Amino acid sequence: MSQSMAWLMLVVAGALDVGWAISMKYAEGYTRLGWSIVSVVLLAAFVVLLGRALKVLEVGVAYSVWTGIGAAGTFLMGVVLFGETLSAMKLAGIALVLTGIVALKLA
C-alpha cells in the first residue's frame, strides 16, 4: 500500500471516529438499538482502517493525527448538532490541534 493510500485511510478513519462519537450520543447510553448498531459498525470500520494505515505509517504520527481529526471533528459536530458552546478559547484550541495535524503530515 502506498503512503497516499495509508493517509487517505487514516483521514477516513478519523471521519468515522467522528461519526462513532456522534452515534454514541444518539444511542443514549446504548439504549437505542438502531443508533447502537450504527455505533458498533462505525467503531469496527475505523479500527480496521486505522490498523491498515498503521502498516505503512508511523504509529505515533498516525495515532496522533487520527485522534486529532476525531477530537476536532467531534467538537465541531457537537456545536452544529447539539448546540454545544463555542468560544474563542475553544476555537483556538481546535486551531492548535489542526495545526498539529498539518505539522505531523508535513514532518
C-alpha positions as a printed NumPy array, in Angstrom:
array([[  0.   ,   0.   ,   0.   ],
       [  1.247,   3.487,  -0.829],
       [  1.78 ,   6.326,   1.618],
       [ -1.029,   8.252,  -0.074],
       [ -3.481,   5.393,   0.372],
       [ -2.441,   4.992,   4.013],
       [ -3.037,   8.704,   4.645],
       [ -6.416,   8.513,   2.927],
       [ -7.388,   5.552,   5.11 ],
       [ -6.23 ,   7.46 ,   8.167],
       [ -8.335,  10.513,   7.313],
       [-11.382,   8.342,   6.614],
       [-10.781,   6.533,   9.92 ],
       [-10.733,   9.933,  11.643],
       [-14.022,  10.899,   9.987],
       [-15.56 ,   7.579,  11.03 ],
       [-14.353,   8.267,  14.558],
       [-16.383,  11.478,  14.495],
       [-19.428,   9.563,  13.296],
       [-18.883,   6.974,  16.015],
       [-18.747,   9.582,  18.766],
       [-21.895,  11.281,  17.482],
       [-23.696,   7.941,  17.131],
       [-22.845,   7.149,  20.764],
       [-24.55 ,  10.385,  21.778],
       [-27.637,   9.455,  19.763],
       [-27.535,   5.9  ,  21.177],
       [-28.197,   7.411,  24.631],
       [-26.028,   5.05 ,  26.622],
       [-26.66 ,   2.235,  24.144],
       [-30.364,   2.189,  24.977],
       [-31.479,   2.912,  21.395],
       [-30.91 ,  -0.189,  19.265],
       [-30.581,   1.442,  15.845],
       [-28.021,   4.01 ,  16.923],
       [-26.224,   1.388,  19.   ],
       [-25.777,  -0.769,  15.901],
       [-24.57 ,   2.232,  13.894],
       [-22.072,   2.985,  16.664],
       [-20.627,  -0.535,  16.72 ],
       [-20.365,  -0.654,  12.906],
       [-18.555,   2.707,  12.791],
       [-16.228,   1.573,  15.572],
       [-15.311,  -1.586,  13.682],
       [-14.814,   0.337,  10.438],
       [-12.451,   2.928,  11.88 ],
       [-10.43 ,   0.318,  13.773],
       [ -9.931,  -1.668,  10.541],
       [ -8.903,   1.42 ,   8.565],
       [ -6.602,   2.673,  11.297],
       [ -4.995,  -0.75 ,  11.505],
       [ -4.44 ,  -0.846,   7.748],
       [ -2.907,   2.648,   7.782],
       [ -0.555,   1.574,  10.571],
       [  1.004,  -0.989,   8.235],
       [  2.638,   1.927,   6.412],
       [  2.593,   4.957,   8.724],
       [  4.447,   5.515,  11.967],
       [  2.239,   4.649,  14.925],
       [  2.894,   7.875,  16.833],
       [  2.102,  10.093,  13.876],
       [ -0.897,   8.065,  12.712],
       [ -2.475,   7.804,  16.144],
       [ -1.952,  11.497,  16.845],
       [ -3.463,  12.526,  13.52 ],
       [ -6.405,  10.132,  13.932],
       [ -7.218,  11.364,  17.429],
       [ -6.796,  14.975,  16.335],
       [ -9.247,  14.538,  13.463],
       [-11.653,  12.795,  15.82 ],
       [-11.349,  15.446,  18.515],
       [-11.68 ,  18.441,  16.196],
       [-14.463,  16.91 ,  14.133],
       [-16.437,  15.744,  17.149],
       [-16.108,  19.161,  18.747],
       [-17.408,  20.893,  15.629],
       [-20.261,  18.411,  15.18 ],
       [-21.21 ,  18.893,  18.836],
       [-21.564,  22.609,  18.181],
       [-23.56 ,  22.081,  14.974],
       [-25.812,  19.206,  16.058],
       [-26.226,  19.697,  19.788],
       [-25.749,  23.428,  20.264],
       [-22.668,  22.95 ,  22.422],
       [-20.918,  26.153,  23.402],
       [-18.377,  27.797,  21.157],
       [-15.852,  30.297,  22.437],
       [-12.703,  31.973,  21.202],
       [-10.602,  29.823,  23.531],
       [-12.197,  26.6  ,  22.238],
       [-11.658,  27.692,  18.646],
       [ -8.027,  28.493,  19.442],
       [ -7.608,  25.027,  20.939],
       [ -9.096,  23.333,  17.877],
       [ -6.881,  25.501,  15.644],
       [ -3.854,  24.239,  17.575],
       [ -4.987,  20.629,  17.135],
       [ -5.438,  21.139,  13.384],
       [ -2.077,  22.889,  13.138],
       [ -0.504,  19.91 ,  14.874],
       [ -2.111,  17.515,  12.396],
       [ -0.73 ,  19.5  ,   9.458],
       [  2.712,  19.656,  11.075],
       [  2.751,  15.892,  11.586],
       [  1.729,  15.299,   7.975],
       [  4.491,  17.572,   6.722],
       [  7.174,  16.124,   9.024]])
